[in-house]
Amino acid sequence: MSSTTKINMIGNATLMTALWYSSVVGAAHQADWPSPTALVALMAWSFIFGKQIQADMRMAFIGLLIAFAVEPIWIGTGLIDYRLQPSASYPPLWIACLWAGFSLSFNHSMKWLKGRYLLAAGFGILGAPISLYSAHLLGALDAPVGWGSLLMVYLPVWGILIPALAWLSGIRTSDEAQRDEAT
């Protein structure tokens, strides 16, 4: 692994962690701005050091699609209540930013999950509730109908989404394939 690749991965992991904390703490304190600010920093780092803008934009867009597909179901059924929640029809800004940044990270610090779908499922099933409960402890969300009900729905979805993101991050467009062949 080249030193540039290591720097890219460490920077991406560090900035993804900063995105999570700024999003959660910002939401807990009724502030929207930290999340998109941290997402822009994460994306800028990834573009500068990762040099795969098209693939990163695709993964960030997939993350937004997931956010707008699954979060309204959890919100609308009362399973989860996020701070700064504008409507049951769509997720708060900070959640959308987290999905975009997390999905983009599958091209960088999370790329070790590519092709390891069972491991990715386990990572999702174990990591998601830890992240969720940590956000709750910091004051960014609640589980109005109880944690058991939320986790019964949440865990299988994350067990599917993480392997799906790992798989999707491995798909290359024809432009990306041509660029790889040229180098």
Short mmCIF file of C-alpha atoms in Angstrom, two decimals:
data_model
loop_
_atom_site.label_atom_id
_atom_site.label_comp_id
_atom_site.label_asym_id
_atom_site.label_seq_id
_atom_site.Cartn_x
_atom_site.Cartn_y
_atom_site.Cartn_z
CA MET A 1 0.00 0.00 0.00
CA SER A 2 1.45 3.35 -1.04
CA SER A 3 1.92 6.18 1.45
CA THR A 4 -0.65 8.26 -0.48
CA THR A 5 -3.19 5.44 -0.10
CA LYS A 6 -2.47 5.22 3.64
CA ILE A 7 -2.82 8.98 4.03
CA ASN A 8 -6.10 8.86 2.08
CA MET A 9 -7.51 6.06 4.24
CA ILE A 10 -6.43 7.56 7.56
CA GLY A 11 -7.68 11.01 6.56
CA ASN A 12 -10.99 9.59 5.35
CA ALA A 13 -11.50 7.61 8.57
CA THR A 14 -10.60 10.64 10.70
CA LEU A 15 -12.89 12.97 8.77
CA MET A 16 -15.73 10.41 8.77
CA THR A 17 -15.41 10.24 12.56
CA ALA A 18 -15.43 14.05 12.68
CA LEU A 19 -18.54 14.04 10.48
CA TRP A 20 -20.30 11.65 12.88
CA TYR A 21 -19.41 13.68 15.99
CA SER A 22 -20.18 17.05 14.44
CA SER A 23 -23.51 15.76 13.12
CA VAL A 24 -24.60 14.14 16.37
CA VAL A 25 -23.38 16.85 18.73
CA GLY A 26 -24.65 19.55 16.39
CA ALA A 27 -28.11 17.95 16.27
CA ALA A 28 -28.15 17.53 20.05
CA HIS A 29 -27.47 21.27 20.35
CA GLN A 30 -30.00 22.20 17.64
CA ALA A 31 -27.32 23.19 15.10
CA ASP A 32 -27.57 22.05 11.47
CA TRP A 33 -24.41 23.65 10.09
CA PRO A 34 -21.69 21.35 11.53
CA SER A 35 -22.82 18.34 9.52
CA PRO A 36 -22.66 19.76 5.96
CA THR A 37 -19.43 21.56 6.87
CA ALA A 38 -17.80 18.29 7.95
CA LEU A 39 -19.20 16.49 4.88
CA VAL A 40 -17.62 19.09 2.58
CA ALA A 41 -14.27 18.57 4.35
CA LEU A 42 -14.59 14.78 3.99
CA MET A 43 -15.47 15.05 0.30
CA ALA A 44 -12.66 17.53 -0.38
CA TRP A 45 -10.14 15.21 1.29
CA SER A 46 -11.42 12.23 -0.66
CA PHE A 47 -11.30 14.11 -3.96
CA ILE A 48 -7.77 15.42 -3.34
CA PHE A 49 -6.21 12.18 -2.10
CA GLY A 50 -8.53 9.56 -3.58
CA LYS A 51 -8.65 10.97 -7.09
CA GLN A 52 -11.85 9.10 -7.92
CA ILE A 53 -14.39 11.88 -7.99
CA GLN A 54 -16.93 10.06 -10.16
CA ALA A 55 -16.97 6.96 -7.93
CA ASP A 56 -17.13 9.10 -4.77
CA MET A 57 -20.01 11.19 -6.08
CA ARG A 58 -21.85 8.01 -7.08
CA MET A 59 -21.45 6.53 -3.59
CA ALA A 60 -22.48 9.79 -1.88
CA PHE A 61 -25.57 9.90 -4.10
CA ILE A 62 -26.38 6.27 -3.24
CA GLY A 63 -26.09 7.23 0.43
CA LEU A 64 -28.59 10.05 -0.07
CA LEU A 65 -30.96 7.68 -1.87
CA ILE A 66 -30.77 5.28 1.07
CA ALA A 67 -31.35 8.12 3.54
CA PHE A 68 -34.46 9.26 1.70
CA ALA A 69 -35.72 5.67 1.26
CA VAL A 70 -35.27 4.09 4.70
CA GLU A 71 -35.18 6.94 7.21
CA PRO A 72 -38.74 8.19 6.49
CA ILE A 73 -40.01 4.67 7.21
CA TRP A 74 -38.32 4.58 10.62
CA ILE A 75 -39.36 8.17 11.36
CA GLY A 76 -42.93 7.81 10.08
CA THR A 77 -43.60 4.64 12.08
CA GLY A 78 -42.37 6.34 15.24
CA LEU A 79 -39.43 3.98 15.69
CA ILE A 80 -36.95 6.83 15.83
CA ASP A 81 -37.16 10.52 16.64
CA TYR A 82 -34.23 12.64 15.47
CA ARG A 83 -33.40 16.11 16.73
CA LEU A 84 -33.90 18.74 14.03
CA GLN A 85 -36.44 16.46 12.33
CA PRO A 86 -38.31 18.75 9.91
CA SER A 87 -40.88 16.20 8.73
CA ALA A 88 -41.75 12.51 8.77
CA SER A 89 -41.41 12.59 4.98
CA TYR A 90 -37.63 13.00 4.85
CA PRO A 91 -34.61 12.76 7.13
CA PRO A 92 -32.98 15.70 8.88
CA LEU A 93 -30.01 17.29 7.13
CA TRP A 94 -27.49 15.77 9.53
CA ILE A 95 -28.73 12.23 8.85
CA ALA A 96 -28.59 12.77 5.08
CA CYS A 97 -25.01 14.08 5.45
CA LEU A 98 -24.04 11.04 7.52
CA TRP A 99 -25.44 8.67 4.89
CA ALA A 100 -23.59 10.50 2.08
CA GLY A 101 -20.28 10.55 3.95
CA PHE A 102 -20.55 6.99 5.22
CA SER A 103 -21.37 5.66 1.75
CA LEU A 104 -18.51 7.61 0.17
CA SER A 105 -16.13 6.04 2.71
CA PHE A 106 -16.63 2.64 1.08
CA ASN A 107 -14.22 3.86 -1.61
CA HIS A 108 -11.63 4.76 1.02
CA SER A 109 -11.41 3.73 4.69
CA MET A 110 -14.21 1.15 4.37
CA LYS A 111 -12.94 -0.47 1.18
CA TRP A 112 -11.62 -3.41 3.20
CA LEU A 113 -15.24 -4.65 3.21
CA LYS A 114 -15.35 -5.05 -0.60
CA GLY A 115 -15.91 -8.72 -1.37
CA ARG A 116 -16.32 -9.56 2.35
CA TYR A 117 -20.09 -9.50 2.47
CA LEU A 118 -20.62 -11.68 5.54
CA LEU A 119 -18.12 -9.56 7.46
CA ALA A 120 -19.87 -6.44 6.15
CA ALA A 121 -23.23 -7.76 7.39
CA GLY A 122 -21.76 -8.44 10.82
CA PHE A 123 -20.18 -5.00 10.85
CA GLY A 124 -23.56 -3.44 10.09
CA ILE A 125 -25.44 -5.53 12.65
CA LEU A 126 -22.92 -4.73 15.40
CA GLY A 127 -21.84 -1.23 14.44
CA ALA A 128 -25.22 0.31 13.71
CA PRO A 129 -26.72 -0.12 17.20
CA ILE A 130 -23.51 1.12 18.82
CA SER A 131 -23.61 4.26 16.68
CA LEU A 132 -27.34 4.66 17.24
CA TYR A 133 -27.18 4.28 21.02
CA SER A 134 -24.13 6.56 21.23
CA ALA A 135 -26.08 9.23 19.34
CA HIS A 136 -28.95 8.73 21.79
CA LEU A 137 -26.62 9.16 24.78
CA LEU A 138 -25.32 12.40 23.26
CA GLY A 139 -28.90 13.68 22.87
CA ALA A 140 -29.37 13.49 19.09
CA LEU A 141 -32.21 10.95 18.93
CA ASP A 142 -34.77 8.90 20.83
CA ALA A 143 -36.52 5.58 20.32
CA PRO A 144 -40.13 6.48 21.26
CA VAL A 145 -41.56 2.94 20.98
CA GLY A 146 -38.56 1.36 22.67
CA TRP A 147 -35.16 0.08 21.71
CA GLY A 148 -36.29 -3.51 21.19
CA SER A 149 -38.80 -2.52 18.52
CA LEU A 150 -36.34 -0.20 16.81
CA LEU A 151 -33.54 -2.76 16.75
CA MET A 152 -35.79 -5.54 15.41
CA VAL A 153 -36.30 -3.41 12.29
CA TYR A 154 -32.96 -1.59 12.26
CA LEU A 155 -30.53 -4.52 12.52
CA PRO A 156 -31.68 -6.56 9.51
CA VAL A 157 -31.74 -3.44 7.35
CA TRP A 158 -28.17 -2.56 8.32
CA GLY A 159 -27.16 -6.19 7.87
CA ILE A 160 -28.28 -5.86 4.25
CA LEU A 161 -27.23 -2.26 3.52
CA ILE A 162 -23.57 -2.56 4.53
CA PRO A 163 -22.84 -5.53 2.22
CA ALA A 164 -24.84 -3.76 -0.50
CA LEU A 165 -22.72 -0.62 -0.13
CA ALA A 166 -19.54 -2.72 -0.19
CA TRP A 167 -20.73 -4.38 -3.39
CA LEU A 168 -21.87 -1.12 -5.01
CA SER A 169 -18.54 0.53 -4.28
CA GLY A 170 -16.84 -2.18 -6.33
CA ILE A 171 -18.85 -1.47 -9.46
CA ARG A 172 -16.95 0.65 -11.95
CA THR A 173 -18.42 2.67 -14.78
CA SER A 174 -17.04 2.23 -18.28
CA ASP A 175 -15.17 5.55 -17.91
CA GLU A 176 -13.53 4.33 -14.70
CA ALA A 177 -12.58 1.00 -16.31
CA GLN A 178 -10.99 2.81 -19.28
CA ARG A 179 -9.08 5.12 -16.95
CA ASP A 180 -7.80 2.12 -14.93
CA GLU A 181 -6.67 0.35 -18.11
CA ALA A 182 -4.78 3.45 -19.24
CA THR A 183 -2.74 3.59 -16.01
#
